[in-house]
């Protein structure tokens, strides 16, 4: 069998053997004692991951886009207006979901690579009332991280519900639901949580649940969270067959996060981002994202003059590392590298050595080990 490549696209992130082993365990009854223990355990851990004492967690088969849809459909009522705060591709997708369901909305956006400033959000909210505000924590196309805590203050002041797309952040960057007053964190299994793709993951605050309960119906069936709530409270109940193997893997993933500790995990994401960027900069790469908004979970990297995107990425693949190309307007101009989830320091160094080898194979003049040496210094503090 060919050797597996190191998967450094911005999600899915590499899945460690302990989680793969959990995925490969027996398929058990979806209403049996193993699911009671593991789904419950996953839900308890998930609340801790987003710092929510009384929130309602949901883990269902799907992906990040279904989480986005579920979040909107369950908290936006008839006559409500949604403000989408967008710093790029996934904010635009929020707008598209609103359009698909006929939800009245406005988009407050900014140049790619930056995030909307909290003052801009506050002044928009002062001008016009909205019942729901949604934002993307980290836009995976631009590498920009939004100031979620400051947004939350502005949204709470305006009395709206606040929904955060944490698909590229939850479990890697802090999202303190209770302290900051976030009403919905929606995310997916495959990024900072380090588990295989296949799950929609959400936590709703008490306020958000009250809002859902106040709606006589929502334009959804599978995506109606009130149909899932009894299952999340008591996994012996049936609504629609949960993906038991994925849930076993997800439970194991949340246990790994608890063992590492959240603050340590956030600090590790910061450290690896600095190490990776220091190493890449030493090789002549630049960064697309405005330095004020750099996310710790991925880097959107610009090439040194004369390095071709396709040639670089395919040679890097041959050297054992998979990265992603640019999305939409950045296609062909950048590569995107994830450094999130359960990555290890030696994988950061391996990736940089592979990038260095790739540049040499493409005929560039680079100083041997300059990049991994610089990164090693960052890693050793
Ligand atoms: N939001 C963000 C911020 C994302 O990065 C992604 C996936 N890259 C999504 C939503 C959509 O998730 P999925 O591809 O799992 O549907």
Coordinates of C-alpha atoms and ligand atoms in Angstrom, one line a residue:
X1 CA 0.0 0.0 0.0
X2 CA 1.3 3.5 -0.9
X3 CA 2.3 5.5 2.2
X4 CA -0.5 7.8 3.4
X5 CA 0.1 11.5 2.9
X6 CA 0.0 14.1 5.7
X7 CA -3.4 15.7 5.2
X8 CA -2.9 19.5 5.8
X9 CA -5.9 20.8 3.9
X10 CA -8.0 23.1 6.0
X11 CA -10.3 20.2 6.9
X12 CA -10.7 17.3 7.2
X13 CA -7.6 17.3 9.4
X14 CA -5.6 14.2 10.1
X15 CA -7.4 11.6 12.2
X16 CA -5.2 10.0 14.9
X17 CA -5.1 6.2 15.3
X18 CA -7.1 6.3 18.6
X19 CA -10.0 7.9 16.8
X20 CA -9.7 5.6 13.8
X21 CA -9.8 2.6 16.1
X22 CA -13.0 3.9 17.7
X23 CA -14.5 4.3 14.2
X24 CA -13.6 0.7 13.4
X25 CA -15.3 -0.7 16.5
X26 CA -18.5 -2.8 16.2
X27 CA -21.6 -1.2 14.7
X28 CA -23.9 -1.3 17.8
X29 CA -27.6 -0.7 18.2
X30 CA -28.4 3.0 17.9
X31 CA -30.6 2.7 21.0
X32 CA -28.4 0.4 22.9
X33 CA -26.2 0.9 26.0
X34 CA -23.0 1.8 24.1
X35 CA -24.8 4.7 22.4
X36 CA -26.3 5.8 25.6
X37 CA -22.9 6.1 27.1
X38 CA -21.0 7.4 24.1
X39 CA -23.5 9.9 22.7
X40 CA -24.2 11.2 26.2
X41 CA -20.5 11.5 26.9
X42 CA -19.9 13.2 23.6
X43 CA -22.7 15.7 24.3
X44 CA -21.3 16.4 27.8
X45 CA -17.8 17.0 26.4
X46 CA -19.1 19.2 23.6
X47 CA -20.7 21.5 26.1
X48 CA -17.4 21.9 27.9
X49 CA -15.6 22.5 24.5
X50 CA -17.8 25.6 23.9
X51 CA -18.0 26.6 27.6
X52 CA -21.7 26.2 27.9
X53 CA -23.2 25.1 31.2
X54 CA -26.8 24.8 30.2
X55 CA -26.8 24.6 26.4
X56 CA -28.4 21.9 24.4
X57 CA -25.9 19.9 22.3
X58 CA -26.8 18.2 19.0
X59 CA -24.7 15.7 17.1
X60 CA -26.4 14.3 13.9
X61 CA -25.2 12.8 10.6
X62 CA -24.4 15.6 8.2
X63 CA -21.7 18.2 7.7
X64 CA -21.0 21.9 8.4
X65 CA -23.4 23.1 5.8
X66 CA -26.3 21.2 7.4
X67 CA -25.3 22.7 10.7
X68 CA -25.5 26.2 9.2
X69 CA -29.0 25.3 7.8
X70 CA -30.1 23.8 11.1
X71 CA -29.0 26.8 13.0
X72 CA -30.8 29.3 10.8
X73 CA -34.0 27.3 10.4
X74 CA -34.4 26.7 14.1
X75 CA -34.0 30.3 15.3
X76 CA -35.3 32.5 12.6
X77 CA -39.1 32.9 12.8
X78 CA -41.6 34.4 10.4
X79 CA -41.0 38.1 10.1
X80 CA -37.5 38.0 11.6
X81 CA -34.6 39.7 9.8
X82 CA -31.2 38.2 9.7
X83 CA -27.9 40.1 9.5
X84 CA -25.1 38.0 8.0
X85 CA -21.7 39.3 9.0
X86 CA -19.4 38.0 6.3
X87 CA -15.7 38.0 5.8
X88 CA -15.7 35.7 2.7
X89 CA -16.8 32.5 1.2
X90 CA -18.7 30.9 4.1
X91 CA -20.4 34.1 5.0
X92 CA -21.7 34.2 1.4
X93 CA -22.9 30.7 1.9
X94 CA -25.0 31.8 4.9
X95 CA -26.6 34.4 2.7
X96 CA -27.3 31.7 0.1
X97 CA -29.0 29.5 2.7
X98 CA -31.2 32.5 3.8
X99 CA -32.1 32.9 0.1
X100 CA -32.9 29.2 -0.4
X101 CA -35.4 29.4 2.5
X102 CA -36.7 32.9 1.7
X103 CA -35.4 34.3 5.0
X104 CA -35.2 38.1 4.8
X105 CA -31.5 39.1 5.4
X106 CA -28.8 41.6 4.8
X107 CA -25.1 41.0 4.4
X108 CA -22.5 43.2 6.1
X109 CA -19.2 42.3 4.5
X110 CA -15.6 43.3 4.1
X111 CA -12.7 42.8 1.8
X112 CA -11.3 39.2 1.7
X113 CA -8.5 38.7 4.2
X114 CA -10.0 41.0 6.8
X115 CA -13.0 40.8 9.2
X116 CA -15.9 43.2 9.7
X117 CA -15.0 45.5 12.6
X118 CA -17.1 45.3 15.8
X119 CA -17.8 49.1 15.5
X120 CA -19.2 48.5 12.0
X121 CA -21.5 45.8 13.3
X122 CA -22.6 48.0 16.2
X123 CA -23.4 50.9 14.0
X124 CA -25.4 48.7 11.6
X125 CA -27.4 47.3 14.6
X126 CA -28.0 50.8 15.8
X127 CA -29.4 51.8 12.4
X128 CA -31.7 48.8 11.8
X129 CA -33.3 46.1 13.9
X130 CA -32.4 42.4 13.4
X131 CA -33.7 39.4 15.3
X132 CA -30.7 37.2 14.4
X133 CA -27.1 38.0 13.7
X134 CA -24.8 35.3 12.2
X135 CA -21.1 35.3 11.7
X136 CA -18.3 33.1 10.5
X137 CA -15.6 32.7 13.2
X138 CA -12.8 31.7 10.8
X139 CA -13.4 32.0 7.1
X140 CA -11.6 29.0 5.6
X141 CA -11.2 30.6 2.2
X142 CA -9.5 33.8 3.6
X143 CA -7.8 32.6 6.8
X144 CA -9.4 35.6 8.6
X145 CA -10.7 35.2 12.2
X146 CA -13.5 37.4 13.3
X147 CA -13.5 39.2 16.7
X148 CA -16.4 37.1 18.0
X149 CA -16.4 38.3 21.6
X150 CA -16.7 41.9 20.5
X151 CA -19.4 41.0 18.0
X152 CA -21.3 39.2 20.8
X153 CA -21.3 42.3 23.0
X154 CA -22.8 44.4 20.1
X155 CA -25.4 41.8 19.3
X156 CA -26.4 41.4 23.0
X157 CA -26.8 45.1 23.3
X158 CA -29.1 45.1 20.3
X159 CA -31.1 42.2 21.8
X160 CA -30.7 39.9 18.9
X161 CA -29.7 36.2 18.9
X162 CA -26.1 35.5 18.0
X163 CA -25.2 32.5 15.8
X164 CA -21.5 31.6 15.2
X165 CA -20.2 29.3 12.5
X166 CA -17.4 27.7 14.3
X167 CA -16.6 25.0 11.6
X168 CA -13.0 26.1 11.3
X169 CA -12.6 27.2 14.9
X170 CA -14.5 25.1 17.5
X171 CA -12.0 23.1 19.6
X172 CA -9.0 25.1 18.2
X173 CA -9.9 28.7 19.1
X174 CA -11.9 29.7 22.2
X175 CA -15.7 30.1 21.8
X176 CA -17.0 30.9 25.3
X177 CA -20.7 30.6 24.8
X178 CA -21.8 31.6 28.3
X179 CA -19.3 34.3 29.1
X180 CA -19.6 36.0 25.7
X181 CA -23.3 35.4 25.2
X182 CA -23.3 33.3 22.1
X183 CA -26.7 31.7 21.3
X184 CA -25.6 29.1 18.8
X185 CA -22.3 27.6 18.0
X186 CA -22.5 25.4 14.9
X187 CA -19.6 23.3 13.7
X188 CA -18.6 20.0 12.1
X189 CA -16.5 17.0 13.2
X190 CA -13.7 17.2 10.7
X191 CA -11.6 20.3 11.5
X192 CA -10.3 21.4 14.9
X193 CA -12.2 18.6 16.7
X194 CA -10.0 16.1 14.7
X195 CA -12.6 13.5 14.0
X196 CA -13.7 12.1 10.6
X197 CA -16.2 14.1 8.4
X198 CA -19.8 13.1 8.6
X199 CA -21.4 15.0 11.6
X200 CA -23.3 18.2 12.1
X201 CA -22.6 19.5 15.5
X202 CA -24.4 22.4 17.3
X203 CA -24.9 23.8 20.8
X204 CA -27.9 26.1 21.4
X205 CA -28.1 28.4 24.4
X206 CA -31.3 28.4 26.6
X207 CA -32.4 31.6 24.8
X208 CA -32.0 29.9 21.4
X209 CA -34.0 26.9 22.6
X210 CA -36.7 29.2 23.9
X211 CA -36.8 30.8 20.5
X212 CA -37.1 27.4 18.8
X213 CA -39.9 26.4 21.2
X214 CA -41.7 29.7 20.5
X215 CA -42.0 28.7 16.8
X216 CA -45.0 26.5 16.1
X217 CA -43.1 24.9 13.2
X218 CA -40.0 25.3 11.1
X219 CA -39.5 24.6 7.4
X220 CA -37.5 21.4 8.2
X221 CA -38.1 17.8 9.2
X222 CA -34.7 16.1 9.7
X223 CA -33.2 19.5 10.5
X224 CA -35.8 20.3 13.1
X225 CA -33.8 20.3 16.4
X226 CA -36.9 19.7 18.5
X227 CA -37.2 16.2 16.8
X228 CA -33.6 15.5 17.8
X229 CA -33.8 16.8 21.4
X230 CA -35.4 13.7 23.0
X231 CA -32.6 11.6 21.4
X232 CA -29.9 13.8 22.7
X233 CA -31.4 13.6 26.2
X234 CA -32.0 9.9 26.1
X235 CA -30.3 7.9 23.3
X236 CA -32.7 5.0 23.8
X237 CA -35.3 7.1 22.0
X238 CA -35.6 6.9 18.2
X239 CA -36.1 9.7 15.7
X240 CA -33.8 8.8 12.7
X241 CA -30.9 6.3 12.9
X242 CA -27.8 8.0 14.2
X243 CA -24.5 7.2 12.6
X244 CA -23.3 5.0 15.5
X245 CA -19.7 4.4 14.3
X246 CA -19.1 8.1 13.6
X247 CA -20.5 8.9 17.0
X248 CA -18.1 6.4 18.6
X249 CA -15.2 8.1 16.9
X250 CA -16.5 11.5 17.9
X251 CA -16.8 10.6 21.5
X252 CA -13.2 9.4 21.5
X253 CA -12.2 12.7 19.8
X254 CA -13.9 14.7 22.5
X255 CA -12.1 12.6 25.2
X256 CA -8.8 13.4 23.6
X257 CA -9.7 17.1 23.8
X258 CA -10.6 16.8 27.5
X259 CA -7.4 15.0 28.2
X260 CA -5.3 17.7 26.5
X261 CA -7.3 20.5 28.2
X262 CA -8.9 23.3 26.3
X263 CA -6.6 26.1 27.2
X264 CA -3.6 24.0 26.3
X265 CA -5.2 23.0 23.0
X266 CA -5.9 26.7 22.1
X267 CA -2.3 27.6 23.0
X268 CA -1.0 24.7 20.9
X269 CA -2.9 25.9 17.9
X270 CA -1.4 29.4 18.3
X271 CA 2.1 27.9 18.7
X272 CA 1.8 25.7 15.6
X273 CA 0.5 28.5 13.5
X274 CA 3.4 30.7 14.5
X275 CA 5.9 27.9 13.8
X276 CA 4.4 27.1 10.4
X277 CA 4.3 30.7 9.3
X278 CA 7.8 31.4 10.6
X279 CA 9.0 28.4 8.6
X280 CA 7.1 29.3 5.4
X281 CA 8.3 32.9 5.6
X282 CA 11.9 31.7 5.8
X283 CA 11.3 30.0 2.5
X284 CA 10.0 33.2 0.8
X285 CA 6.3 32.6 1.1
X286 CA 3.9 35.4 2.1
X287 CA 0.4 35.4 3.6
X288 CA -2.9 36.5 2.1
X289 CA -4.7 37.3 5.3
X290 CA -4.4 40.8 7.0
X291 CA -2.0 40.3 9.9
X292 CA -4.6 41.7 12.3
X293 CA -7.0 38.9 11.6
X294 CA -4.8 35.8 11.2
X295 CA -6.5 32.6 12.3
X296 CA -4.5 30.1 14.2
X297 CA -6.2 27.2 12.5
X298 CA -5.0 27.6 8.9
X299 CA -2.7 29.7 6.7
X300 CA -3.6 31.1 3.3
X301 CA -0.2 31.3 1.7
X302 CA 1.0 33.4 -1.3
X303 CA 3.8 32.1 -3.5
X304 CA 7.3 33.6 -4.0
X305 CA 7.6 35.2 -7.5
X306 CA 7.6 32.5 -10.2
X307 CA 6.3 29.5 -8.2
X308 CA 3.4 27.9 -10.0
X309 CA 0.4 26.9 -7.8
X310 CA -0.4 23.6 -9.6
X311 CA 3.2 22.5 -10.0
X312 CA 3.9 23.3 -6.4
X313 CA 1.0 21.5 -4.9
X314 CA 1.4 18.4 -7.0
X315 CA 5.2 18.2 -6.2
X316 CA 4.4 18.7 -2.5
X317 CA 1.9 15.8 -2.7
X318 CA 4.7 13.6 -4.1
X319 CA 6.8 14.7 -1.1
X320 CA 4.0 13.5 1.3
X321 CA 1.9 16.6 2.1
X322 CA -1.6 17.5 0.9
X323 CA -2.6 21.2 0.9
X324 CA -5.6 22.9 -0.7
X325 CA -5.8 25.4 -3.5
X326 CA -7.4 28.8 -3.2
X327 CA -11.2 29.2 -3.3
X328 CA -13.1 31.5 -5.7
X329 CA -11.2 34.7 -6.3
X330 CA -7.9 33.4 -4.8
X331 CA -7.8 30.2 -7.0
X332 CA -4.3 29.7 -8.5
X333 CA -2.8 32.4 -6.4
X334 CA -2.5 30.8 -2.9
X335 CA -2.4 27.5 -1.2
X336 CA -4.3 26.8 2.0
X337 CA -2.7 24.8 4.7
X338 CA -4.6 23.7 7.8
X339 CA -2.7 23.3 11.1
X340 CA -5.6 22.3 13.4
X341 CA -7.0 19.3 15.3
X342 CA -4.7 16.7 16.7
X343 CA -1.6 17.7 14.8
X344 CA 1.8 17.0 16.4
X345 CA 4.9 19.2 16.4
X346 CA 6.9 16.7 14.4
X347 CA 4.2 16.9 11.7
X348 CA 4.7 20.7 11.5
X349 CA 8.4 20.1 11.0
X350 CA 7.8 17.3 8.5
X351 CA 5.5 19.6 6.5
X352 CA 8.1 22.4 6.3
X353 CA 10.8 19.9 5.3
X354 CA 8.5 18.7 2.5
X355 CA 7.8 22.3 1.4
X356 CA 11.6 23.0 1.3
X357 CA 12.3 19.8 -0.7
X358 CA 9.5 20.7 -3.1
X359 CA 11.0 24.2 -3.7
X360 CA 14.4 22.6 -4.4
X361 CA 12.8 20.1 -6.8
X362 CA 11.2 23.1 -8.6
X363 CA 14.7 24.6 -9.1
X364 CA 14.5 27.3 -6.4
X365 CA 17.5 28.3 -4.5
X366 CA 16.7 27.7 -0.8
X367 CA 19.0 27.4 2.2
X368 CA 18.8 23.8 3.5
X369 CA 16.9 23.4 6.8
X370 CA 16.4 27.2 7.1
X371 CA 12.7 26.8 7.5
X372 CA 12.5 23.8 9.8
X373 CA 15.3 25.4 11.9
X374 CA 13.3 28.6 12.3
X375 CA 10.2 26.7 13.1
X376 CA 12.0 24.5 15.6
X377 CA 13.1 27.6 17.5
X378 CA 9.5 28.8 17.7
X379 CA 8.3 25.4 18.9
X380 CA 11.0 25.2 21.6
X381 CA 9.8 28.6 22.9
Ligands
LIG1 N1 -18.3 27.0 7.4 C1 -16.9 27.0 7.4 C2 -16.2 28.1 8.1 C3 -16.2 26.1 6.7 O1 -14.9 26.1 6.7 C4 -16.9 25.0 6.1 C5 -16.1 23.9 5.3 N2 -14.9 24.2 4.8 C6 -18.3 25.0 6.1 C7 -18.9 26.0 6.8 C8 -19.1 23.9 5.5 O2 -18.8 22.7 6.0 P1 -19.0 21.3 5.2 O3 -18.0 21.4 4.1 O4 -18.7 20.3 6.2 O5 -20.4 21.3 4.7

